[in-house]
Amino acid sequence: MGGCVSTSSRSNCSTRSRGEAVSPSCCGIGCCGSNRTKRTFSDHVIGLQHLPSVPNRIFTNGKSRSSCIFTQQGRKGINQDAMIVWEDFMPEDVTFCGVFDGHGPHGHLVARKVRDALPLKLLSSLHSCQARQNGSGQTCFKGGSKKKSDGVISESEVSAEDRLTSLWREAFMKSYKAMDKELRSHPNLDCFCSGSTAVSIVKQGSDLFMGYIGDSRAVMGSKDSNDSMVAIQLTVDLKPDLPREAERIKKCKGRVFALQDEPEVCRVWLPFDDAPGLAMARAFGDFCLKEYGVISMPEFSHRLLTERDQFIVLASDGVWDVLSNEEVVEIVSSAPFRSSAARILVDSAAREWKLKYPTSKMDDCAVVCLFLDGKMDMESDYEEQGFSSATLQSYHSGNAGESDDGGNKSEPSLQRNFTVRSSEESGRLCPEEVEGNGDTVAGEDQNWSGLEGVTRVNSLIQLPRFSEEVPNQ
């Protein structure tokens, strides 16, 4: 999770269209009156109340036709991570995936709110942008550019691809802005000192569109010319120490610095107080810092998928803090069954937390694994290989449902999700809780572990803990 700190007690089927054009019309959303052979429930969703009835939408531990997802609560309180895979997000091979890592007193509520509302806002923005383009006289276009056999794309196809990318970029920008605006005005959710990251992708045929804020990350497993699996980082961890992020924050009078005992973790601070110490430069919520350079505008990027691209992993920083991109890709690619890949990855991260940072409490982990060929293993495959139903259950078990309190048996909702120090250090610092809270593809220089050489502390503050012990009768 991202998290804030304060040093001041004063602060208050799916067949992949690789190289094939996606039909039918208008990016598959049918805004130009073209006939469609397929309609999905996502076309008709108009409010959050319909979400429980939406088919092919999963947000708890499990699998779908082409993906598996898994989250595990850390040892710091309620699970503040959320995740989603929505197949048939739009007609014709369009899938939405997202991971959201909450922070602050109400971070778990913010993350789940974003998980539910952001895809709907993206759909709405896409319809709006498409309608405006059509009204301005621009022609319809289809997703999934079709490459010629010689690898050359015609001028008209390039133009269509550019318009498609432009449409999705505008839709991502508008939907993220609308999401943050809704959080600011939400009557029952205090986001002043709470917020969430977001890494969201839309796979439309062979096109991959990405929008993201915060430090949750997307990585792709792909095969190189030697048919060896390699890791490709698709997003950049938007942390305050990035030069462009730090420059923007400082221009807005915010401060960026790291604490002496965690020099590797730069944080954002108010100009007049050593609070709240946000460990990311962009986030939903966190309105105490929105006037001082923290923004919710996403970075957007587009990538054309190829036959060599195998799968995409979205995960919160609880995974990336202890596992490298290469390790994650190796773990997923070597999983005995695709449907167990997300859980195996989370289990591996949990082991690494214990090995690398034995005096720290493990962070929450959330993982989405999307397999780009649209295939998942079937139960018959397990049976042929001698796996019992009990073994299958062990692979797919976990938190099957999610309650209003966060989906797990956990601490009360007031319990803050924060990384604590060792028991020796925790007695020295007990500040009071504060009341407040471009197309880009990452290069190899961004491939680093957020906890390299330092035990990361997301918060030096904590809300009251309620004892779960049963009083003596």
Coordinates of C-alpha atoms in Angstrom, one line a residue:
M1 CA 0.0 0.0 0.0
G2 CA 1.1 3.6 -0.4
G3 CA 0.5 5.2 2.9
C4 CA 1.3 8.4 4.7
V5 CA 3.5 9.2 7.7
S6 CA 3.6 12.1 10.1
T7 CA 6.4 13.2 12.3
S8 CA 4.2 15.8 13.9
S9 CA 1.7 15.4 16.7
R10 CA 0.3 18.8 15.8
S11 CA -1.2 17.7 12.5
N12 CA -4.7 16.9 12.8
C13 CA -13.4 -18.0 -25.3
S14 CA -11.9 -14.9 -25.6
T15 CA -9.9 -15.4 -28.7
R16 CA -7.1 -12.9 -29.0
S17 CA -7.1 -10.8 -32.1
R18 CA -3.4 -10.8 -32.8
G19 CA -3.1 -9.2 -36.1
E20 CA -6.8 -9.4 -36.8
A21 CA -9.2 -6.5 -37.0
V22 CA -11.8 -6.3 -34.3
S23 CA -15.4 -5.9 -35.5
P24 CA -18.0 -4.6 -35.5
S25 CA -18.1 -0.8 -35.4
C26 CA -16.9 2.2 -33.4
C27 CA -14.4 0.6 -31.1
G28 CA -17.0 -2.0 -30.4
I29 CA -19.4 0.3 -28.6
G30 CA -21.8 0.8 -31.4
C31 CA -22.1 4.6 -31.2
C32 CA -22.6 5.1 -34.9
G33 CA -25.8 3.1 -35.4
S34 CA -24.0 0.1 -36.9
N35 CA -25.5 -3.3 -36.3
R36 CA -23.8 -5.5 -33.8
T37 CA -23.9 -9.2 -33.6
K38 CA -23.2 -9.2 -29.9
R39 CA -24.3 -7.2 -26.9
T40 CA -23.2 -7.5 -23.4
F41 CA -24.6 -6.4 -20.1
S42 CA -21.9 -3.8 -19.7
D43 CA -23.7 -1.9 -22.5
H44 CA -26.6 -1.4 -20.1
V45 CA -24.9 -0.8 -16.8
I46 CA -26.0 2.6 -15.6
G47 CA -25.2 2.5 -11.9
L48 CA -23.4 0.7 -9.2
Q49 CA -26.5 -1.1 -8.1
H50 CA -26.3 -3.3 -11.3
L51 CA -22.8 -4.5 -10.7
P52 CA -23.6 -7.7 -8.8
S53 CA -25.6 -8.9 -11.8
V54 CA -22.9 -8.2 -14.4
P55 CA -21.6 -11.5 -16.0
N56 CA -17.9 -12.2 -16.5
R57 CA -16.9 -9.6 -13.8
I58 CA -14.8 -11.0 -10.9
F59 CA -13.3 -9.0 -8.0
T60 CA -12.6 -11.7 -5.4
N61 CA -10.2 -14.6 -5.4
G62 CA -10.9 -16.8 -8.4
K63 CA -10.5 -17.2 -12.1
S64 CA -12.3 -16.3 -15.3
R65 CA -12.0 -17.5 -18.9
S66 CA -8.6 -15.8 -19.4
S67 CA -7.4 -14.6 -16.0
C68 CA -6.9 -15.4 -12.3
I69 CA -6.9 -13.0 -9.4
F70 CA -5.9 -13.3 -5.8
T71 CA -5.5 -11.0 -2.8
Q72 CA -4.2 -11.6 0.6
Q73 CA -4.4 -9.4 3.7
G74 CA -1.1 -8.5 5.2
R75 CA -0.3 -8.3 8.9
K76 CA -1.2 -4.7 9.4
G77 CA -4.9 -4.6 9.6
I78 CA -7.8 -4.7 7.1
N79 CA -6.9 -5.5 3.5
Q80 CA -6.8 -2.2 1.6
D81 CA -6.1 -3.7 -1.8
A82 CA -8.8 -4.2 -4.4
M83 CA -8.8 -5.8 -7.9
I84 CA -11.1 -6.6 -10.8
V85 CA -11.2 -8.4 -14.1
W86 CA -14.2 -7.6 -16.3
E87 CA -14.3 -9.7 -19.4
D88 CA -16.9 -8.6 -22.1
F89 CA -16.3 -5.1 -20.8
M90 CA -17.4 -4.1 -24.3
P91 CA -18.3 -6.3 -27.2
E92 CA -15.7 -8.1 -29.3
D93 CA -12.8 -9.2 -27.1
V94 CA -12.5 -6.2 -24.7
T95 CA -11.3 -6.8 -21.2
F96 CA -10.8 -4.4 -18.3
C97 CA -8.4 -5.2 -15.5
G98 CA -7.4 -3.1 -12.5
V99 CA -5.6 -3.2 -9.2
F100 CA -6.1 -0.5 -6.5
D101 CA -4.1 -0.1 -3.4
G102 CA -5.7 2.0 -0.7
H103 CA -4.0 4.0 2.0
G104 CA -5.0 6.1 5.0
P105 CA -7.8 5.5 7.6
H106 CA -10.4 4.8 4.9
G107 CA -8.1 3.5 2.2
H108 CA -9.9 0.2 1.9
L109 CA -13.2 2.0 1.2
V110 CA -11.6 4.3 -1.4
A111 CA -9.9 1.3 -3.2
R112 CA -13.2 -0.6 -3.4
K113 CA -15.1 2.5 -4.5
V114 CA -12.6 3.1 -7.3
R115 CA -12.7 -0.6 -8.3
D116 CA -16.5 -0.4 -8.7
A117 CA -16.9 3.1 -10.2
L118 CA -13.9 3.6 -12.4
P119 CA -14.8 1.0 -15.1
L120 CA -18.3 2.5 -15.4
K121 CA -16.8 6.0 -15.7
L122 CA -14.4 4.8 -18.4
L123 CA -17.3 3.3 -20.4
S124 CA -19.3 6.5 -20.0
S125 CA -16.3 8.7 -21.0
L126 CA -15.7 6.5 -24.0
H127 CA -19.3 6.8 -25.2
S128 CA -19.1 10.5 -24.7
C129 CA -15.8 10.9 -26.6
Q130 CA -17.0 8.7 -29.4
A131 CA -20.3 10.5 -29.8
R132 CA -18.4 13.9 -30.0
Q133 CA -16.0 12.5 -32.6
N134 CA -18.9 11.2 -34.7
G135 CA -20.7 14.5 -34.3
S136 CA -17.7 16.4 -35.6
G137 CA -17.7 14.4 -38.8
Q138 CA -14.9 11.9 -38.0
T139 CA -15.5 8.5 -39.3
C140 CA -16.0 5.3 -37.4
F141 CA -13.1 3.1 -36.7
K142 CA -12.4 -0.3 -35.3
G143 CA -10.0 -1.5 -32.6
G144 CA -7.2 -4.0 -33.2
S145 CA -5.1 -2.7 -36.1
K146 CA -4.6 -5.3 -38.8
K147 CA -1.0 -5.7 -39.9
K148 CA -0.2 -6.7 -43.4
S149 CA 1.9 -9.7 -44.1
D150 CA 5.0 -7.6 -44.7
G151 CA 4.5 -5.9 -41.3
V152 CA 3.6 -2.5 -42.9
I153 CA 0.5 -0.7 -41.9
S154 CA -1.2 1.4 -44.5
E155 CA -1.7 5.2 -44.0
S156 CA -5.5 4.8 -43.5
E157 CA -4.8 2.1 -40.9
V158 CA -2.3 4.3 -39.1
S159 CA -4.8 7.0 -39.0
A160 CA -7.5 4.7 -37.6
E161 CA -5.0 3.5 -35.0
D162 CA -4.1 7.0 -34.0
R163 CA -7.8 7.9 -33.6
L164 CA -8.4 4.8 -31.5
T165 CA -5.5 5.7 -29.2
S166 CA -6.6 9.3 -29.0
L167 CA -10.1 8.1 -28.0
W168 CA -8.9 5.9 -25.2
R169 CA -6.4 8.5 -24.0
E170 CA -9.2 11.0 -23.6
A171 CA -11.5 8.5 -22.0
F172 CA -8.9 7.5 -19.4
M173 CA -8.2 11.2 -18.6
K174 CA -11.8 12.1 -18.2
S175 CA -12.8 9.0 -16.2
Y176 CA -9.9 9.5 -13.7
K177 CA -10.8 13.1 -13.3
A178 CA -14.5 12.2 -12.8
M179 CA -13.5 9.5 -10.3
D180 CA -11.5 11.9 -8.2
K181 CA -14.3 14.5 -8.4
E182 CA -16.8 12.0 -7.1
L183 CA -14.6 11.0 -4.2
R184 CA -14.1 14.7 -3.2
S185 CA -17.9 15.2 -3.0
H186 CA -18.8 11.8 -1.6
P187 CA -21.1 12.4 1.5
N188 CA -20.1 9.3 3.4
L189 CA -16.4 8.8 2.5
D190 CA -13.8 11.0 4.0
C191 CA -10.9 11.1 1.5
F192 CA -9.1 14.1 2.9
C193 CA -6.3 11.9 4.3
S194 CA -7.1 8.6 2.5
G195 CA -6.7 7.6 -1.1
S196 CA -5.8 4.9 -3.5
T197 CA -3.5 4.0 -6.4
A198 CA -4.8 2.6 -9.6
V199 CA -3.3 0.6 -12.5
S200 CA -5.9 -0.2 -15.1
I201 CA -5.7 -1.7 -18.5
V202 CA -8.0 -2.3 -21.4
K203 CA -7.2 -5.1 -23.8
Q204 CA -9.1 -4.6 -27.1
G205 CA -8.1 -7.2 -29.6
S206 CA -4.3 -6.7 -30.1
D207 CA -4.4 -3.2 -28.6
L208 CA -3.5 -2.6 -25.0
F209 CA -4.4 0.7 -23.3
M210 CA -3.1 1.6 -19.9
G211 CA -3.9 4.3 -17.4
Y212 CA -2.3 4.5 -14.0
I213 CA -1.5 6.6 -10.9
G214 CA 0.5 5.7 -7.8
D215 CA 3.0 2.9 -7.4
S216 CA 1.0 -0.2 -8.4
R217 CA 2.6 -1.7 -11.4
A218 CA 1.9 -3.7 -14.6
V219 CA 4.5 -6.1 -16.1
M220 CA 4.2 -8.3 -19.2
G221 CA 5.8 -11.7 -19.8
S222 CA 6.9 -12.0 -23.4
K223 CA 9.2 -14.3 -25.3
D224 CA 12.3 -13.0 -27.0
S225 CA 13.9 -14.1 -30.2
N226 CA 15.4 -17.1 -28.4
D227 CA 12.0 -18.1 -27.1
S228 CA 13.1 -17.2 -23.6
M229 CA 10.6 -15.5 -21.2
V230 CA 11.5 -11.9 -20.5
A231 CA 9.8 -9.2 -18.3
I232 CA 8.7 -6.0 -19.8
Q233 CA 7.6 -3.2 -17.4
L234 CA 4.6 -1.5 -18.8
T235 CA 4.1 1.3 -16.2
V236 CA 6.2 3.6 -14.2
D237 CA 6.0 3.8 -10.4
L238 CA 4.8 7.4 -10.0
K239 CA 6.8 8.2 -6.8
P240 CA 7.7 11.7 -5.5
D241 CA 11.4 11.2 -6.3
L242 CA 10.8 11.2 -10.1
P243 CA 12.2 14.5 -11.3
R244 CA 9.1 15.6 -13.1
E245 CA 6.9 14.6 -10.2
A246 CA 9.1 16.4 -7.7
E247 CA 9.3 19.5 -9.8
R248 CA 5.5 19.8 -10.1
I249 CA 5.0 19.2 -6.4
K250 CA 7.6 21.9 -5.4
K251 CA 6.1 24.4 -7.8
C252 CA 2.8 23.9 -6.0
K253 CA 4.6 24.6 -2.6
G254 CA 4.5 21.0 -1.5
R255 CA 7.7 19.5 -0.1
V256 CA 9.5 16.3 -1.1
F257 CA 12.0 14.6 1.2
A258 CA 12.8 11.3 2.9
L259 CA 13.1 10.7 6.6
Q260 CA 16.6 10.1 7.9
D261 CA 15.8 6.5 8.9
E262 CA 14.3 5.6 5.5
P263 CA 16.4 7.6 2.9
E264 CA 15.1 5.5 0.0
V265 CA 11.5 6.5 0.5
C266 CA 10.7 10.0 -0.7
R267 CA 7.4 11.4 0.6
V268 CA 5.1 14.4 0.0
W269 CA 4.6 16.8 2.8
L270 CA 2.5 19.9 3.4
P271 CA 4.3 23.2 3.1
F272 CA 3.5 24.2 6.7
D273 CA 3.7 20.9 8.5
D274 CA 5.5 17.5 8.6
A275 CA 2.4 15.7 7.4
P276 CA 1.1 13.5 5.9
G277 CA 4.1 12.1 4.2
L278 CA 2.5 10.4 1.2
A279 CA 4.8 7.9 -0.5
M280 CA 3.4 8.6 -4.1
A281 CA 3.0 11.6 -6.4
R282 CA -0.4 10.7 -7.9
A283 CA -3.4 9.2 -6.2
F284 CA -7.1 9.2 -6.0
G285 CA -8.3 11.1 -2.9
D286 CA -5.6 12.6 -0.5
F287 CA -7.3 16.0 -0.9
C288 CA -5.1 17.5 1.8
L289 CA -2.3 17.4 -0.8
K290 CA -4.2 18.2 -4.0
E291 CA -3.4 21.9 -3.8
Y292 CA 0.3 21.1 -3.3
G293 CA 1.1 19.0 -6.4
V294 CA -0.4 15.6 -5.8
I295 CA -2.7 14.9 -8.8
S296 CA -5.0 12.2 -10.0
M297 CA -4.3 12.7 -13.7
P298 CA -3.1 9.3 -15.1
E299 CA -0.2 8.5 -17.2
F300 CA -1.5 6.8 -20.4
S301 CA 0.2 4.5 -22.8
H302 CA -0.7 2.3 -25.7
R303 CA 1.0 -0.9 -26.9
L304 CA 0.3 -3.2 -29.8
L305 CA 0.5 -6.8 -28.6
T306 CA 2.2 -9.5 -30.6
E307 CA 2.2 -13.2 -30.7
R308 CA 5.3 -13.3 -28.4
D309 CA 3.4 -11.6 -25.6
Q310 CA 2.1 -14.2 -23.1
F311 CA 0.5 -12.6 -20.1
I312 CA 0.2 -9.4 -18.1
V313 CA 0.6 -9.1 -14.3
L314 CA -1.0 -6.2 -12.4
A315 CA 0.0 -6.1 -8.7
S316 CA 0.1 -3.7 -5.7
D317 CA 3.4 -2.7 -4.2
G318 CA 3.2 -5.5 -1.6
V319 CA 4.4 -7.7 -4.4
W320 CA 6.9 -5.4 -6.1
D321 CA 8.5 -4.4 -2.8
V322 CA 9.9 -7.9 -2.4
L323 CA 10.0 -9.4 -5.9
S324 CA 11.6 -8.1 -9.1
N325 CA 9.9 -8.0 -12.5
E326 CA 11.9 -11.0 -13.6
E327 CA 11.0 -13.0 -10.6
V328 CA 7.3 -12.3 -11.0
V329 CA 7.4 -13.3 -14.6
E330 CA 9.3 -16.5 -13.8
I331 CA 6.8 -17.4 -11.0
V332 CA 3.8 -16.9 -13.2
S333 CA 5.2 -18.6 -16.3
S334 CA 6.2 -21.6 -14.2
A335 CA 3.0 -22.1 -12.3
P336 CA 1.7 -25.6 -12.7
F337 CA -1.7 -24.3 -13.7
R338 CA -2.6 -20.9 -15.0
S339 CA -5.6 -20.7 -12.6
S340 CA -3.2 -20.9 -9.7
A341 CA -0.6 -18.4 -10.9
A342 CA -2.0 -15.4 -9.0
R343 CA -2.1 -17.3 -5.7
I344 CA 1.3 -18.8 -6.1
L345 CA 2.7 -15.3 -6.8
V346 CA 1.1 -13.9 -3.6
D347 CA 2.4 -16.9 -1.6
S348 CA 5.9 -16.2 -3.0
A349 CA 5.7 -12.6 -2.0
A350 CA 4.6 -13.6 1.5
R351 CA 7.6 -15.8 1.8
E352 CA 9.9 -13.1 0.6
W353 CA 8.5 -10.7 3.2
K354 CA 9.4 -13.1 6.0
L355 CA 12.9 -13.7 4.6
K356 CA 13.9 -10.2 3.6
Y357 CA 12.1 -8.2 6.3
P358 CA 11.5 -10.4 9.3
T359 CA 11.0 -7.5 11.6
S360 CA 8.3 -5.8 9.4
K361 CA 4.8 -6.7 8.9
M362 CA 3.9 -8.0 5.5
D363 CA 1.9 -5.5 3.3
D364 CA -1.3 -6.5 1.6
C365 CA -0.9 -8.1 -1.8
A366 CA -3.3 -8.1 -4.8
V367 CA -2.5 -9.7 -8.2
V368 CA -4.3 -10.0 -11.5
C369 CA -2.8 -12.3 -14.1
L370 CA -4.3 -11.9 -17.6
F371 CA -3.3 -14.5 -20.2
L372 CA -3.2 -13.0 -23.6
D373 CA -4.2 -16.0 -25.6
G374 CA -7.5 -16.1 -23.8
K375 CA -7.1 -19.7 -22.6
M376 CA -7.3 -21.2 -19.1
D377 CA -6.7 -24.7 -17.9
M378 CA -9.8 -26.9 -17.6
E379 CA -10.7 -29.3 -14.8
S380 CA -10.4 -32.2 -17.2
D381 CA -6.7 -31.2 -17.7
Y382 CA -6.2 -31.5 -14.0
E383 CA -7.8 -34.9 -13.8
E384 CA -5.7 -36.2 -16.6
Q385 CA -2.6 -35.3 -14.7
G386 CA -3.8 -37.0 -11.5
F387 CA -4.8 -34.0 -9.5
S388 CA -7.6 -34.6 -7.0
S389 CA -10.5 -32.3 -6.4
A390 CA -9.0 -31.5 -3.0
T391 CA -5.8 -30.3 -4.7
L392 CA -8.0 -28.1 -7.0
Q393 CA -9.7 -26.7 -4.0
S394 CA -6.4 -25.8 -2.4
Y395 CA -5.4 -23.9 -5.5
H396 CA -8.6 -22.0 -5.9
S397 CA -9.6 -21.5 -2.3
G398 CA -9.1 -18.3 -0.4
N399 CA -11.4 -15.4 0.3
A400 CA -14.3 -16.3 -1.9
G401 CA -16.4 -13.3 -0.9
E402 CA -16.0 -9.8 0.2
S403 CA -17.9 -8.2 3.0
D404 CA -18.4 -4.5 3.6
D405 CA -15.6 -4.7 6.1
G406 CA -13.0 -5.6 3.5
G407 CA -13.6 -9.2 2.5
N408 CA -11.5 -10.9 5.2
K409 CA -11.7 -11.7 8.9
S410 CA -9.7 -8.7 10.0
E411 CA -9.2 -5.9 12.3
P412 CA -12.1 -3.5 12.7
S413 CA -12.4 -1.0 9.9
L414 CA -10.7 1.7 11.9
Q415 CA -7.5 -0.2 12.0
R416 CA -5.0 1.5 9.7
N417 CA -3.1 -0.5 7.2
F418 CA 0.5 0.5 7.8
T419 CA 3.9 -1.1 7.7
V420 CA 5.4 -1.1 11.2
R421 CA 8.9 -1.1 12.4
S422 CA 10.6 -3.7 14.5
S423 CA 9.4 -4.0 18.1
E424 CA 12.6 -2.4 19.3
E425 CA 12.0 0.7 17.2
S426 CA 8.2 1.0 17.7
G427 CA 8.6 2.1 21.3
R428 CA 10.5 5.2 20.3
L429 CA 8.0 6.8 18.0
C430 CA 4.4 7.2 18.9
P431 CA 3.1 10.3 17.3
E432 CA -0.7 11.0 17.3
E433 CA -2.8 10.3 14.3
V434 CA -3.3 13.2 12.0
E435 CA -6.7 14.2 10.9
G436 CA -5.6 14.9 7.4
N437 CA -4.6 12.4 5.3
G438 CA 2.3 11.5 -22.7
D439 CA 2.7 7.9 -23.6
T440 CA 5.1 6.4 -21.2
V441 CA 6.7 3.0 -21.1
A442 CA 9.1 2.2 -18.3
G443 CA 12.6 1.3 -19.3
E444 CA 15.0 -1.0 -17.5
D445 CA 16.1 1.9 -15.2
Q446 CA 12.7 1.7 -13.5
N447 CA 13.0 -1.9 -12.8
W448 CA 13.8 -1.8 -9.1
S449 CA 12.4 -3.0 -5.8
G450 CA 10.9 -0.3 -3.7
L451 CA 12.4 -1.8 -0.5
E452 CA 15.9 -2.2 -1.7
G453 CA 18.1 -1.9 1.3
V454 CA 15.5 -0.3 3.6
T455 CA 12.5 -1.6 5.5
R456 CA 9.8 0.6 4.2
V457 CA 7.5 2.3 6.8
N458 CA 4.3 3.5 5.2
S459 CA 3.1 5.2 8.4
L460 CA 4.5 6.3 11.7
I461 CA 0.9 6.9 12.9
Q462 CA -1.8 4.5 13.8
L463 CA -5.5 4.7 14.8
P464 CA -6.8 3.1 18.0
R465 CA -6.6 -0.7 17.9
F466 CA -9.5 -2.6 19.4
S467 CA -8.7 -5.8 21.3
E468 CA -10.3 -8.9 19.9
E469 CA -9.8 -10.9 23.1
V470 CA -12.9 -12.2 24.7
P471 CA -13.2 -10.8 28.2
N472 CA -13.2 -13.2 31.1
Q473 CA -16.7 -14.2 32.3

